[in-house]
PDB file of C-alpha atoms in Angstrom:
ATOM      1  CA  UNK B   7      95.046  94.288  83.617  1.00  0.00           C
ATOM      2  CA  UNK B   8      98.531  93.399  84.899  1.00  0.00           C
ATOM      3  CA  UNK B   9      99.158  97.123  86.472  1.00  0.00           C
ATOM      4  CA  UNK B  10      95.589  97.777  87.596  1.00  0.00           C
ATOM      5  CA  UNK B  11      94.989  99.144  91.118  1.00  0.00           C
ATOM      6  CA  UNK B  12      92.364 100.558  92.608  1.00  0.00           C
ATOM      7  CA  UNK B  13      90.269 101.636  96.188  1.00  0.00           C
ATOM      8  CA  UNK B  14      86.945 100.589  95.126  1.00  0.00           C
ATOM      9  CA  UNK B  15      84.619 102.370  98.440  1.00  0.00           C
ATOM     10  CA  UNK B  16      81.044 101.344  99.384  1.00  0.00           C
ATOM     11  CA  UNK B  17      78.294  99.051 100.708  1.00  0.00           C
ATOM     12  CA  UNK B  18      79.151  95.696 100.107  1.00  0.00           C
ATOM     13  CA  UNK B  19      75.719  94.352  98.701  1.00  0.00           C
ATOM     14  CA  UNK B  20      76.903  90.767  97.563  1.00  0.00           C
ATOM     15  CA  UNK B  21      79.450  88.094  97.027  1.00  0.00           C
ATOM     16  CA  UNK B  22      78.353  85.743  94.184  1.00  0.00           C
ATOM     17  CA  UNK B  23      79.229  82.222  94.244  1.00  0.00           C
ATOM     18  CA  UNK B  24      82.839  80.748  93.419  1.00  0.00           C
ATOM     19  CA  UNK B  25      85.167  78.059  94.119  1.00  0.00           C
ATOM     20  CA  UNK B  26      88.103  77.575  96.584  1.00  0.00           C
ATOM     21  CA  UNK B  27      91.353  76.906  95.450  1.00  0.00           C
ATOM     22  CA  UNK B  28      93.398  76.490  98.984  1.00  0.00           C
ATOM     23  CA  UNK B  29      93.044  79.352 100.849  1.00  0.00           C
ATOM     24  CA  UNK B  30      92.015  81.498  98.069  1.00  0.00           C
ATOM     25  CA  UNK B  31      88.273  82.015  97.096  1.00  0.00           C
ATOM     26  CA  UNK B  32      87.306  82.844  93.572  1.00  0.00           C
ATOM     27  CA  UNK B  33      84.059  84.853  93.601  1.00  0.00           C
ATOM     28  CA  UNK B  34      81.489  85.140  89.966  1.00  0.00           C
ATOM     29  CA  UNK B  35      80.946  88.496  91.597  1.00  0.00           C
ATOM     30  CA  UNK B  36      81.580  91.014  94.115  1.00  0.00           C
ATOM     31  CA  UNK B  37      79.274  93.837  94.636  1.00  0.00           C
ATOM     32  CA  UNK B  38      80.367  96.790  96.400  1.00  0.00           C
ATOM     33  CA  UNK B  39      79.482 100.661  95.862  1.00  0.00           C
ATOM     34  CA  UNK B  40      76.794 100.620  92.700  1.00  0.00           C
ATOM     35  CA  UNK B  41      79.945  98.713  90.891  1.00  0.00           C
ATOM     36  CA  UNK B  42      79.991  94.999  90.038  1.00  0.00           C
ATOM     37  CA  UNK B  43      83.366  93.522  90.228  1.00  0.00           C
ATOM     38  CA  UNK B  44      83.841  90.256  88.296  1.00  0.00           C
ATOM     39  CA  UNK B  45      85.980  87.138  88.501  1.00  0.00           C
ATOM     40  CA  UNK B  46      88.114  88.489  91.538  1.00  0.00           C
ATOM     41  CA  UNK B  47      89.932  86.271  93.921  1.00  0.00           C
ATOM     42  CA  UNK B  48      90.282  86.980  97.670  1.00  0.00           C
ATOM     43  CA  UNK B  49      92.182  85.587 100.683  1.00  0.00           C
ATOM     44  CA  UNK B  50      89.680  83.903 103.270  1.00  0.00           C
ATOM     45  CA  UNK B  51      91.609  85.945 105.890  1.00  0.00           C
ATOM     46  CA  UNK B  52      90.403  88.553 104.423  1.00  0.00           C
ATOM     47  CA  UNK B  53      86.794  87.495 103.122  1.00  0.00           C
ATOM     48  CA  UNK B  54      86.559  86.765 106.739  1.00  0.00           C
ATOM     49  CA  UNK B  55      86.611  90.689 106.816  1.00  0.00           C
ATOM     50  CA  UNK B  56      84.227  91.736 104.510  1.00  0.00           C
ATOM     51  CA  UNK B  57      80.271  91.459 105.895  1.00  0.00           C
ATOM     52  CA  UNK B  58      77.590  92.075 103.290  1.00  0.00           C
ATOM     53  CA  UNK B  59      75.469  95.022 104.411  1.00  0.00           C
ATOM     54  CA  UNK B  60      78.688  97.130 106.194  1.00  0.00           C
ATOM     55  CA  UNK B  61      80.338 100.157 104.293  1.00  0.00           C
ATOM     56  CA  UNK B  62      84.171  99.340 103.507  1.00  0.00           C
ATOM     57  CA  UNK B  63      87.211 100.377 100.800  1.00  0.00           C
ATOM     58  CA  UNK B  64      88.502  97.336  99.162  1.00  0.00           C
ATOM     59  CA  UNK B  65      91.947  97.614  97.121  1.00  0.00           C
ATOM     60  CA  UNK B  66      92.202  95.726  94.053  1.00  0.00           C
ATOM     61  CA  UNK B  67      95.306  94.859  92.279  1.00  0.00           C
ATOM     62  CA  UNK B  68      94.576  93.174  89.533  1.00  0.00           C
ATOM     63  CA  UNK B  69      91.674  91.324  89.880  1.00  0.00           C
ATOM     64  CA  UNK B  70      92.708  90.364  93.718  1.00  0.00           C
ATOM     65  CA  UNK B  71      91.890  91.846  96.620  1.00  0.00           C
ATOM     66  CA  UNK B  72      94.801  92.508  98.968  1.00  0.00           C
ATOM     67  CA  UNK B  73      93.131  94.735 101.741  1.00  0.00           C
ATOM     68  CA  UNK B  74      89.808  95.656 103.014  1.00  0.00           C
ATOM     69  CA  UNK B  75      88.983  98.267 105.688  1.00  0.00           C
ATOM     70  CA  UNK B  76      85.936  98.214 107.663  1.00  0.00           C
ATOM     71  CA  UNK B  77      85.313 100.045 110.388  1.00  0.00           C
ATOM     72  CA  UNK B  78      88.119 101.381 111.353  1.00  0.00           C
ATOM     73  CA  UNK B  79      90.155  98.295 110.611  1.00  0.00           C
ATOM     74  CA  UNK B  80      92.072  97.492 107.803  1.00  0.00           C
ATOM     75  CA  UNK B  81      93.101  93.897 106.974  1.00  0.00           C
ATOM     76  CA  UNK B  82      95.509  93.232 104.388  1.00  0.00           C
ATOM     77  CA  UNK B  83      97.846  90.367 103.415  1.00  0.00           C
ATOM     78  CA  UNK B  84     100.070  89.481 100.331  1.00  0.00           C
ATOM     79  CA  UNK B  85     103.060  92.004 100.495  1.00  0.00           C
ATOM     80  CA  UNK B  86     105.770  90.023 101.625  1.00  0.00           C
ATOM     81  CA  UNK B  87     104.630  87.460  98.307  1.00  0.00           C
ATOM     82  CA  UNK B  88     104.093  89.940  95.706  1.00  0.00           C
ATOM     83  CA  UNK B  89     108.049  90.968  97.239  1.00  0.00           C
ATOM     84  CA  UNK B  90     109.130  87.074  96.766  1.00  0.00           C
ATOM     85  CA  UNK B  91     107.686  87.141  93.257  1.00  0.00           C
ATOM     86  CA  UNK B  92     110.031  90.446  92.727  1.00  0.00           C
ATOM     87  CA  UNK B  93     113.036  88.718  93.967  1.00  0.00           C
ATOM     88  CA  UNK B  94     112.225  85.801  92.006  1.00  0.00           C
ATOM     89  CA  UNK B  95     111.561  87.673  88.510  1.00  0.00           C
ATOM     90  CA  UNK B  96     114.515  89.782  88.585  1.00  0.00           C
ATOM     91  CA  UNK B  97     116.851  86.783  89.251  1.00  0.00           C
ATOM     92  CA  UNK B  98     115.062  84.379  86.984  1.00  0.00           C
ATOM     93  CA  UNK B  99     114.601  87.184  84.206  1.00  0.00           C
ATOM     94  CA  UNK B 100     117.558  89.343  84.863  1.00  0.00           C
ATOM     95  CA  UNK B 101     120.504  87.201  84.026  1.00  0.00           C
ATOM     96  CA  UNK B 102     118.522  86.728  80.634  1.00  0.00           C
ATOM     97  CA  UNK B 103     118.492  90.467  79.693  1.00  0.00           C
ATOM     98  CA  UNK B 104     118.571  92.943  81.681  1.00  0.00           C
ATOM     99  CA  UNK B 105     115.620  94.912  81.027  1.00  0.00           C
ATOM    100  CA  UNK B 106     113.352  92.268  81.539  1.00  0.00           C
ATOM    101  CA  UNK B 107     114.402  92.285  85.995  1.00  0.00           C
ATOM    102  CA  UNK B 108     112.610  95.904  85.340  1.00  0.00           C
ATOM    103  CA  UNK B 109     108.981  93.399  85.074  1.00  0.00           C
ATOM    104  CA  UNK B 110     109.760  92.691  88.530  1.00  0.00           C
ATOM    105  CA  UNK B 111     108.444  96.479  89.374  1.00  0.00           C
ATOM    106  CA  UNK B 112     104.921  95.136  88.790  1.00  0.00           C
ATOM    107  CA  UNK B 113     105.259  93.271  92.053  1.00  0.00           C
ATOM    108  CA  UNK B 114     107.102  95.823  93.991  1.00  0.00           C
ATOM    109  CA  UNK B 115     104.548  98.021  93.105  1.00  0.00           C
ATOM    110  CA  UNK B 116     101.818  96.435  94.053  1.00  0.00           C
ATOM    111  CA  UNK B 117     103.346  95.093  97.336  1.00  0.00           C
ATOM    112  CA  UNK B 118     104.100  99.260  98.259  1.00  0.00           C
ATOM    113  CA  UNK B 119     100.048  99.696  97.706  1.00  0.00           C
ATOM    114  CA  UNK B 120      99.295  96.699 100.358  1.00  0.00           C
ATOM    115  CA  UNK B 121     101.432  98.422 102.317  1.00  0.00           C
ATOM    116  CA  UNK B 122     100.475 101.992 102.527  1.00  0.00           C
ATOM    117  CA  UNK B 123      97.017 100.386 102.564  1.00  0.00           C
ATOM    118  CA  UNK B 124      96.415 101.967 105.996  1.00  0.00           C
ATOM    119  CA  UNK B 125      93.690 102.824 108.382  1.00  0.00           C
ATOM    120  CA  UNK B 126      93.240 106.454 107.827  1.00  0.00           C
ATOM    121  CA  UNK B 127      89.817 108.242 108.890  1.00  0.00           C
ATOM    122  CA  UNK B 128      88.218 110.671 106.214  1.00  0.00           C
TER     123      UNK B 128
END
């Protein structure tokens, strides 16, 4: 679960209830594309995004949602943190032993995806 990614593409049908925790909204559910996505936690920047009813791509890195595109506009946050958390792994576990800085990929990973996250027409 700690390396998943994924473009999930579709109607969003629903967002099931949840809870806030700051600026971060936990939703029971998200329904989007015939697929029910469970327990996943998204930005209210970008929930502010995503309209029931309207067909959009979604990308999910583990079980949070960093971008949505909708149309024509893409909205993503969270790649300068998932950077920070890098930085901060590789010096925390780095001076430790040195192969465990190379855990630190998971976040530069995911913060290229949010990136290249663009607005591209199909």
């Amino acid at each position: 679960m700690m390396w998943s990614q994924a473009i999930v593409k579709g109607e969003l049908t629903r967002i099931g209830e949840g809870s806030w925790s700051g600026d971060t909204f936990k939703a029971s559910a998200i329904e989007i594309g015939g697929q029910s996505i469970q327990g996943v936690r998204v930005a209210r920047c970008l929930l502010d995004c995503m309209e029931t009813g309207k067909e959009m791509e979604l990308l999910i890195c583990s079980a949070h949602i960093y971008g949505v595109r909708v149309d024509g506009k893409t909205c993503k946050e969270g790649a300068l943190r998932q950077l920070g958390w890098a930085l901060l792994v590789a010096v925390a576990l780095g001076w430790l032993f040195l192969p465990l800085a190379l855990a630190s990929l998971m976040f530069v990973r995911r913060a290229y995806a949010i990136y290249m996250f663009q607005g591209n027409a199909d």
